[in-house]
Amino acid sequence: MKQFYRKWQAILMLVLGSMALAACQTMVPKTAPPPTPSQQPDKPVTKPDDGKITGVLPTDETRHRIALLLPLSGKDAAVGKSIANATTLALMDTKASNIRITSYDTALGAQAAAQRAIADGNRLILGPLLGDDVVAIAATANAARVPIISYSNDVGIAGNNVFVMGYVPAQSIDRVVRHARSQGITRFAALVPAGTYGQRASSAMLASVKAAGGTVVSMQSYGAGNAAITAALKKMQGDTAYEAILIADSGAAAIRIVPLIRANGGTDARILGTELWNTERALPSSAAMRGAWFASVSDGLYRQYAAKYRAQFGTDPFRLSTLGYDSVLLTTRIARDWKPGTPFPMDRLRDEGGFIGLDGAFRFNRAGVAERLLEVQQVGAGTLTVASPAPKSFAD
């Protein structure tokens, strides 16, 4: 298995190391409104003999038809377009001449987009981004034997033909808790926001601390505003003193919450965070956050990818866009032994050896949820450092 990871890491580095990016049309024009699915241009492909980007597409008899379902208009359009651009970049980098990806705008109706995609002959759906959209299309896709590789992190939607590729909070919580225990911390507390994410974070925290041999001495939920957070922290003061406290919220929220923790009983507590912190650029510049730990996918390859993305599209990518890039890498790997025009070999998605992408190694478990090898990062003075590297393989 370790040989497998070394091989695919080398291949991925070669793909990213090819900096000669030819100009090509993006999947969604930057200045024009998003076209309807029938007007949406296909991804440019490359001829295997010369490696140059062309506008000539091979016949459908020699390529796989893949649907990309994303919000390409409306309030989530910026994220959707960034993921779409990432899939374009992945096709360019891999020179995948046997794959045709067509995009469909879920903001115009997810179920209608899926019906159109299936009617167009697509055998695999990449996306949607939102869990509710996956629920809306799951029955339609399942009836047509078209699997869904969703970018959502909602584990509740996984199963049957639905695979969840997003970053799952329970995994990052477990990783940072295990790291804290390895450093001698035994008494944990948690602040979780009201709502579904907070409920799932609470369950994950309790399970992870118990499995690691620690104790959750206090856990409080909070609503909007500093007053609600302060009230939750004051309730904690009557409990056993905690050595570390998880903030199951965004990095921006953590920056606001930590001074309140310091002023309300958590003077010396180690601050712990989730994968949500990975997208917060202000984290390293916050003096209050220094020493905090959070678990996330590695940023080692992301920086190189982001530079290529900026060179091609003239803007920074969303951190989430790597899911689009990695879903194409996964597809191109499986496509090697997949005959065009036949159903997608769904069993290949459950390869125990997993896959390698920009975000490191991952594999889908029996439930259809992506398991990831995460690292623990520490907030420093203007920098983020790796406190605990990601394991090299699932066997480690």
Short mmCIF file of C-alpha atoms in Angstrom, two decimals:
data_model
loop_
_atom_site.label_atom_id
_atom_site.label_comp_id
_atom_site.label_asym_id
_atom_site.label_seq_id
_atom_site.Cartn_x
_atom_site.Cartn_y
_atom_site.Cartn_z
CA MET A 1 0.00 0.00 0.00
CA LYS A 2 2.85 2.38 0.78
CA GLN A 3 4.25 1.75 -2.71
CA PHE A 4 0.86 2.72 -4.11
CA TYR A 5 0.92 6.07 -2.31
CA ARG A 6 4.49 6.82 -3.32
CA LYS A 7 3.63 6.06 -6.94
CA TRP A 8 0.56 8.28 -7.01
CA GLN A 9 2.25 11.10 -5.10
CA ALA A 10 4.99 11.10 -7.74
CA ILE A 11 2.41 11.19 -10.55
CA LEU A 12 0.53 14.03 -8.89
CA MET A 13 3.71 16.05 -8.47
CA LEU A 14 4.47 15.59 -12.18
CA VAL A 15 0.96 16.75 -13.07
CA LEU A 16 1.26 19.86 -10.91
CA GLY A 17 4.82 20.48 -12.01
CA SER A 18 3.78 21.00 -15.61
CA MET A 19 3.52 24.78 -15.57
CA ALA A 20 3.04 25.32 -19.31
CA LEU A 21 -0.66 26.02 -19.33
CA ALA A 22 -2.15 26.66 -22.74
CA ALA A 23 -5.03 29.09 -23.02
CA CYS A 24 -8.44 27.47 -23.17
CA GLN A 25 -12.06 28.45 -22.62
CA THR A 26 -13.34 28.13 -19.08
CA MET A 27 -16.46 26.20 -18.31
CA VAL A 28 -18.29 29.32 -17.17
CA PRO A 29 -17.49 32.70 -18.80
CA LYS A 30 -16.44 35.29 -16.22
CA THR A 31 -18.41 38.18 -17.62
CA ALA A 32 -21.47 36.57 -19.16
CA PRO A 33 -24.38 35.01 -17.27
CA PRO A 34 -24.17 31.23 -16.95
CA PRO A 35 -25.60 29.45 -20.01
CA THR A 36 -28.24 26.76 -19.84
CA PRO A 37 -27.00 23.17 -19.84
CA SER A 38 -27.56 22.79 -23.56
CA GLN A 39 -25.41 25.86 -24.23
CA GLN A 40 -22.70 24.98 -21.74
CA PRO A 41 -19.41 24.34 -23.56
CA ASP A 42 -17.66 21.04 -22.95
CA LYS A 43 -14.24 20.85 -21.41
CA PRO A 44 -11.36 21.28 -23.84
CA VAL A 45 -9.34 18.14 -24.33
CA THR A 46 -5.89 17.32 -25.61
CA LYS A 47 -4.69 15.11 -28.39
CA PRO A 48 -2.53 12.38 -26.91
CA ASP A 49 0.03 12.71 -29.70
CA ASP A 50 1.07 16.35 -29.26
CA GLY A 51 -0.35 17.39 -25.84
CA LYS A 52 -1.68 20.71 -27.17
CA ILE A 53 -5.02 22.08 -26.10
CA THR A 54 -7.50 22.03 -28.97
CA GLY A 55 -11.14 22.87 -29.47
CA VAL A 56 -11.80 19.61 -31.30
CA LEU A 57 -13.63 17.01 -29.23
CA PRO A 58 -13.47 13.28 -30.00
CA THR A 59 -16.70 11.42 -30.69
CA ASP A 60 -18.78 10.22 -27.75
CA GLU A 61 -17.98 6.65 -28.74
CA THR A 62 -14.46 7.13 -27.39
CA ARG A 63 -15.09 9.19 -24.29
CA HIS A 64 -17.02 9.08 -21.05
CA ARG A 65 -19.82 11.54 -20.46
CA ILE A 66 -19.64 13.08 -16.98
CA ALA A 67 -22.07 15.63 -15.55
CA LEU A 68 -20.91 18.44 -13.27
CA LEU A 69 -23.75 19.75 -11.11
CA LEU A 70 -22.93 23.01 -9.34
CA PRO A 71 -24.51 26.37 -8.44
CA LEU A 72 -23.28 28.49 -11.34
CA SER A 73 -25.62 31.39 -10.64
CA GLY A 74 -27.15 32.85 -7.50
CA LYS A 75 -25.60 33.29 -4.05
CA ASP A 76 -23.27 30.27 -4.24
CA ALA A 77 -22.08 30.94 -7.79
CA ALA A 78 -18.56 32.04 -6.80
CA VAL A 79 -17.85 28.74 -5.05
CA GLY A 80 -19.48 26.75 -7.84
CA LYS A 81 -17.46 28.48 -10.54
CA SER A 82 -14.24 27.96 -8.60
CA ILE A 83 -14.90 24.23 -8.37
CA ALA A 84 -15.82 24.18 -12.07
CA ASN A 85 -12.57 25.94 -12.96
CA ALA A 86 -10.69 23.38 -10.88
CA THR A 87 -12.19 20.52 -12.91
CA THR A 88 -11.10 22.29 -16.09
CA LEU A 89 -7.58 22.64 -14.72
CA ALA A 90 -7.50 18.96 -13.78
CA LEU A 91 -8.52 17.95 -17.30
CA MET A 92 -5.80 20.14 -18.74
CA ASP A 93 -3.17 18.80 -16.35
CA THR A 94 -4.05 15.15 -16.90
CA LYS A 95 -4.62 15.55 -20.66
CA ALA A 96 -7.72 13.41 -20.31
CA SER A 97 -8.89 12.95 -23.90
CA ASN A 98 -11.40 10.22 -23.05
CA ILE A 99 -13.58 12.30 -20.72
CA ARG A 100 -16.27 14.85 -21.58
CA ILE A 101 -17.58 16.93 -18.69
CA THR A 102 -20.74 19.01 -19.14
CA SER A 103 -21.92 21.42 -16.47
CA TYR A 104 -25.47 21.94 -15.23
CA ASP A 105 -26.59 24.81 -12.99
CA THR A 106 -28.24 23.52 -9.81
CA ALA A 107 -29.28 27.05 -8.87
CA LEU A 108 -31.91 26.73 -11.60
CA GLY A 109 -33.23 23.56 -9.98
CA ALA A 110 -31.17 20.56 -8.91
CA GLN A 111 -33.69 17.90 -9.90
CA ALA A 112 -34.19 19.43 -13.34
CA ALA A 113 -30.41 19.61 -13.77
CA ALA A 114 -30.02 15.93 -12.88
CA GLN A 115 -32.84 14.86 -15.19
CA ARG A 116 -31.28 16.78 -18.04
CA ALA A 117 -27.84 15.35 -17.29
CA ILE A 118 -29.13 11.77 -17.31
CA ALA A 119 -31.16 12.38 -20.47
CA ASP A 120 -27.96 13.67 -22.10
CA GLY A 121 -26.34 10.29 -21.48
CA ASN A 122 -24.03 11.14 -18.58
CA ARG A 123 -22.95 8.06 -16.62
CA LEU A 124 -21.51 9.82 -13.54
CA ILE A 125 -22.48 12.96 -11.61
CA LEU A 126 -19.81 15.10 -9.93
CA GLY A 127 -21.52 17.32 -7.37
CA PRO A 128 -23.83 18.79 -6.26
CA LEU A 129 -22.28 21.07 -3.67
CA LEU A 130 -25.21 21.29 -1.26
CA GLY A 131 -26.59 18.37 0.70
CA ASP A 132 -30.20 19.39 0.03
CA ASP A 133 -29.52 19.28 -3.71
CA VAL A 134 -28.11 15.77 -3.38
CA VAL A 135 -31.28 14.65 -1.60
CA ALA A 136 -33.33 16.20 -4.40
CA ILE A 137 -31.57 14.24 -7.15
CA ALA A 138 -30.65 10.97 -5.41
CA ALA A 139 -33.74 8.98 -6.41
CA THR A 140 -33.51 10.09 -10.04
CA ALA A 141 -29.84 9.19 -10.27
CA ASN A 142 -30.27 5.88 -8.46
CA ALA A 143 -33.06 4.79 -10.80
CA ALA A 144 -30.76 5.45 -13.75
CA ARG A 145 -27.79 3.69 -12.08
CA VAL A 146 -25.79 6.91 -12.20
CA PRO A 147 -23.61 7.35 -9.10
CA ILE A 148 -23.14 10.72 -7.43
CA ILE A 149 -19.82 11.96 -6.05
CA SER A 150 -20.97 14.92 -4.02
CA TYR A 151 -18.86 17.81 -2.74
CA SER A 152 -21.08 18.07 0.35
CA ASN A 153 -19.83 17.15 3.84
CA ASP A 154 -23.24 15.90 5.02
CA VAL A 155 -22.69 12.23 5.93
CA GLY A 156 -26.45 11.79 6.28
CA ILE A 157 -26.91 11.82 2.50
CA ALA A 158 -24.39 9.04 1.79
CA GLY A 159 -25.51 5.59 0.72
CA ASN A 160 -26.79 3.66 -2.29
CA ASN A 161 -25.34 5.57 -5.23
CA VAL A 162 -24.30 8.67 -3.27
CA PHE A 163 -20.67 9.20 -2.22
CA VAL A 164 -19.71 12.14 0.00
CA MET A 165 -16.35 13.69 -0.86
CA GLY A 166 -16.48 16.79 1.35
CA TYR A 167 -14.44 17.38 4.49
CA VAL A 168 -16.27 15.70 7.37
CA PRO A 169 -16.06 17.54 10.73
CA ALA A 170 -16.11 14.32 12.76
CA GLN A 171 -12.81 13.27 11.18
CA SER A 172 -11.05 16.55 11.94
CA ILE A 173 -12.37 16.55 15.49
CA ASP A 174 -11.14 13.01 16.06
CA ARG A 175 -7.72 13.86 14.63
CA VAL A 176 -7.14 16.95 16.77
CA VAL A 177 -8.44 15.21 19.91
CA ARG A 178 -6.07 12.28 19.39
CA HIS A 179 -3.19 14.70 18.92
CA ALA A 180 -4.10 16.56 22.11
CA ARG A 181 -4.24 13.28 24.04
CA SER A 182 -0.80 12.35 22.70
CA GLN A 183 0.44 15.59 24.26
CA GLY A 184 -0.90 14.66 27.69
CA ILE A 185 -4.24 16.49 27.67
CA THR A 186 -7.03 14.55 29.39
CA ARG A 187 -9.77 17.07 30.28
CA PHE A 188 -11.67 18.55 27.35
CA ALA A 189 -14.41 21.12 26.87
CA ALA A 190 -16.28 22.21 23.76
CA LEU A 191 -18.19 25.21 22.47
CA VAL A 192 -20.55 24.30 19.65
CA PRO A 193 -22.93 26.53 17.69
CA ALA A 194 -26.64 25.81 17.79
CA GLY A 195 -27.82 23.88 14.75
CA THR A 196 -27.07 20.72 12.80
CA TYR A 197 -23.32 21.28 12.51
CA GLY A 198 -23.04 21.88 16.24
CA GLN A 199 -25.07 18.78 17.07
CA ARG A 200 -22.85 16.60 14.90
CA ALA A 201 -19.71 18.20 16.32
CA SER A 202 -20.96 17.49 19.86
CA SER A 203 -21.53 13.81 19.09
CA ALA A 204 -18.15 13.54 17.37
CA MET A 205 -16.38 15.23 20.29
CA LEU A 206 -17.92 12.94 22.89
CA ALA A 207 -17.08 9.81 20.87
CA SER A 208 -13.53 10.90 20.04
CA VAL A 209 -12.58 11.92 23.59
CA LYS A 210 -13.97 8.67 24.99
CA ALA A 211 -12.10 6.59 22.40
CA ALA A 212 -8.89 8.50 23.14
CA GLY A 213 -9.16 7.87 26.89
CA GLY A 214 -10.00 11.44 27.90
CA THR A 215 -12.97 13.11 29.58
CA VAL A 216 -15.34 15.82 28.36
CA VAL A 217 -15.81 17.92 31.48
CA SER A 218 -18.05 20.54 29.88
CA MET A 219 -19.87 21.16 26.60
CA GLN A 220 -22.01 24.17 25.83
CA SER A 221 -23.90 25.34 22.75
CA TYR A 222 -24.41 28.99 21.88
CA GLY A 223 -26.49 31.21 19.66
CA ALA A 224 -25.55 34.35 17.76
CA GLY A 225 -23.64 37.17 19.43
CA ASN A 226 -20.93 37.58 22.05
CA ALA A 227 -23.44 37.69 24.89
CA ALA A 228 -24.61 34.17 24.12
CA ILE A 229 -21.02 32.91 23.96
CA THR A 230 -20.11 34.61 27.24
CA ALA A 231 -23.16 33.07 28.91
CA ALA A 232 -22.10 29.61 27.71
CA LEU A 233 -18.57 30.14 29.03
CA LYS A 234 -19.84 31.25 32.43
CA LYS A 235 -21.78 27.98 32.69
CA MET A 236 -18.50 26.16 32.13
CA GLN A 237 -16.86 27.87 35.09
CA GLY A 238 -18.85 25.72 37.49
CA ASP A 239 -17.53 22.51 35.90
CA THR A 240 -14.18 20.80 36.33
CA ALA A 241 -11.34 22.88 34.89
CA TYR A 242 -10.54 21.95 31.31
CA GLU A 243 -7.12 21.72 29.70
CA ALA A 244 -8.30 22.11 26.10
CA ILE A 245 -11.44 23.53 24.51
CA LEU A 246 -12.79 22.83 21.02
CA ILE A 247 -14.39 25.66 19.09
CA ALA A 248 -16.57 23.90 16.52
CA ASP A 249 -17.03 26.96 14.33
CA SER A 250 -15.28 28.89 11.59
CA GLY A 251 -11.82 30.39 11.98
CA ALA A 252 -13.31 33.89 11.95
CA ALA A 253 -15.65 32.93 14.80
CA ALA A 254 -12.75 31.40 16.73
CA ILE A 255 -10.74 34.63 16.49
CA ARG A 256 -13.70 36.42 18.06
CA ILE A 257 -14.39 33.73 20.69
CA VAL A 258 -10.89 33.05 22.08
CA PRO A 259 -10.55 36.40 23.95
CA LEU A 260 -13.90 35.61 25.62
CA ILE A 261 -12.57 32.20 26.67
CA ARG A 262 -9.46 33.81 28.18
CA ALA A 263 -11.60 36.26 30.14
CA ASN A 264 -14.05 33.63 31.41
CA GLY A 265 -12.13 30.80 33.02
CA GLY A 266 -10.06 29.38 30.16
CA THR A 267 -6.89 31.38 30.72
CA ASP A 268 -4.41 28.60 29.95
CA ALA A 269 -6.55 26.18 27.95
CA ARG A 270 -5.26 24.90 24.62
CA ILE A 271 -7.57 25.99 21.80
CA LEU A 272 -8.68 23.28 19.36
CA GLY A 273 -10.39 23.73 15.99
CA THR A 274 -11.87 21.87 13.03
CA GLU A 275 -11.34 21.74 9.29
CA LEU A 276 -13.38 24.96 8.98
CA TRP A 277 -10.32 26.91 10.11
CA ASN A 278 -8.37 25.97 7.01
CA THR A 279 -10.07 28.68 4.95
CA GLU A 280 -9.45 31.57 7.39
CA ARG A 281 -6.54 33.69 6.15
CA ALA A 282 -6.53 35.94 9.22
CA LEU A 283 -5.78 33.07 11.58
CA PRO A 284 -1.96 33.41 11.61
CA SER A 285 -2.11 37.16 12.23
CA SER A 286 -4.25 36.83 15.36
CA ALA A 287 -2.11 36.97 18.50
CA ALA A 288 -4.95 35.43 20.53
CA MET A 289 -4.90 32.29 18.37
CA ARG A 290 -1.20 31.47 18.82
CA GLY A 291 -0.65 27.91 19.94
CA ALA A 292 -4.07 26.71 18.74
CA TRP A 293 -4.30 23.33 17.01
CA PHE A 294 -6.68 22.30 14.26
CA ALA A 295 -6.86 19.27 11.99
CA SER A 296 -7.18 19.66 8.24
CA VAL A 297 -6.11 18.33 4.88
CA SER A 298 -2.54 19.27 4.02
CA ASP A 299 -1.79 22.54 2.25
CA GLY A 300 1.48 21.20 0.79
CA LEU A 301 0.17 20.73 -2.77
CA TYR A 302 -2.55 23.35 -2.49
CA ARG A 303 -0.11 26.25 -2.74
CA GLN A 304 1.27 24.97 -6.03
CA TYR A 305 -2.25 24.34 -7.32
CA ALA A 306 -3.38 27.84 -6.27
CA ALA A 307 -0.50 29.40 -8.21
CA LYS A 308 -1.50 27.49 -11.34
CA TYR A 309 -5.13 28.43 -10.82
CA ARG A 310 -4.29 32.14 -10.53
CA ALA A 311 -2.15 31.97 -13.67
CA GLN A 312 -5.00 30.39 -15.64
CA PHE A 313 -8.08 32.18 -14.28
CA GLY A 314 -6.70 35.45 -12.91
CA THR A 315 -8.14 35.03 -9.43
CA ASP A 316 -7.62 33.02 -6.25
CA PRO A 317 -9.42 29.69 -5.94
CA PHE A 318 -11.75 28.82 -3.11
CA ARG A 319 -10.09 26.29 -0.80
CA LEU A 320 -13.01 23.95 -1.44
CA SER A 321 -12.23 23.89 -5.17
CA THR A 322 -9.64 21.14 -4.72
CA LEU A 323 -12.58 18.75 -4.33
CA GLY A 324 -13.38 19.40 -7.99
CA TYR A 325 -9.79 18.83 -9.06
CA ASP A 326 -9.47 15.61 -7.06
CA SER A 327 -12.81 14.25 -8.31
CA VAL A 328 -11.47 14.51 -11.86
CA LEU A 329 -8.23 12.75 -10.85
CA LEU A 330 -10.34 9.97 -9.35
CA THR A 331 -12.47 9.74 -12.51
CA THR A 332 -9.51 9.65 -14.89
CA ARG A 333 -7.94 6.84 -12.90
CA ILE A 334 -11.10 4.71 -13.00
CA ALA A 335 -11.70 5.61 -16.67
CA ARG A 336 -8.61 3.67 -17.70
CA ASP A 337 -10.51 0.40 -17.31
CA TRP A 338 -14.03 1.71 -17.94
CA LYS A 339 -15.50 1.10 -21.39
CA PRO A 340 -17.22 4.20 -22.82
CA GLY A 341 -20.99 3.87 -23.03
CA THR A 342 -21.23 1.36 -20.17
CA PRO A 343 -22.42 2.05 -16.62
CA PHE A 344 -19.88 3.58 -14.28
CA PRO A 345 -18.06 0.83 -12.31
CA MET A 346 -19.30 1.90 -8.90
CA ASP A 347 -17.41 -0.84 -7.09
CA ARG A 348 -14.15 0.87 -8.08
CA LEU A 349 -15.02 3.77 -5.79
CA ARG A 350 -14.70 1.44 -2.82
CA ASP A 351 -11.07 0.57 -3.52
CA GLU A 352 -9.54 0.03 -0.06
CA GLY A 353 -6.24 1.37 -1.34
CA GLY A 354 -7.94 4.71 -1.87
CA PHE A 355 -6.96 7.62 -4.07
CA ILE A 356 -4.42 10.43 -4.02
CA GLY A 357 -5.27 14.06 -4.70
CA LEU A 358 -4.27 17.62 -3.88
CA ASP A 359 -5.74 17.14 -0.41
CA GLY A 360 -3.79 13.94 0.20
CA ALA A 361 -4.99 10.35 0.43
CA PHE A 362 -8.67 9.48 0.75
CA ARG A 363 -10.93 6.50 0.32
CA PHE A 364 -14.67 5.88 0.52
CA ASN A 365 -15.81 3.72 3.41
CA ARG A 366 -18.73 1.29 3.30
CA ALA A 367 -21.16 4.11 3.99
CA GLY A 368 -19.86 6.03 0.98
CA VAL A 369 -18.11 8.77 3.01
CA ALA A 370 -14.57 9.87 2.15
CA GLU A 371 -12.07 9.03 4.87
CA ARG A 372 -9.06 11.35 4.82
CA LEU A 373 -5.55 11.34 6.24
CA LEU A 374 -5.36 14.65 8.09
CA GLU A 375 -2.53 16.65 9.60
CA VAL A 376 -2.65 18.87 12.68
CA GLN A 377 -1.60 22.47 12.14
CA GLN A 378 -0.53 24.93 14.84
CA VAL A 379 -1.11 28.65 14.69
CA GLY A 380 2.10 30.62 15.18
CA ALA A 381 3.19 34.23 14.97
CA GLY A 382 2.15 35.00 11.40
CA THR A 383 2.49 31.40 10.25
CA LEU A 384 0.89 27.99 10.35
CA THR A 385 3.17 25.04 11.07
CA VAL A 386 2.59 21.29 11.00
CA ALA A 387 2.33 20.02 14.58
CA SER A 388 1.59 16.45 13.49
CA PRO A 389 1.99 15.29 9.86
CA ALA A 390 -0.70 13.30 8.12
CA PRO A 391 -0.09 9.54 8.09
CA LYS A 392 1.53 8.25 4.91
CA SER A 393 -1.14 5.64 4.32
CA PHE A 394 -4.29 4.18 5.88
CA ALA A 395 -2.16 1.31 7.16
CA ASP A 396 -0.10 3.63 9.40
#
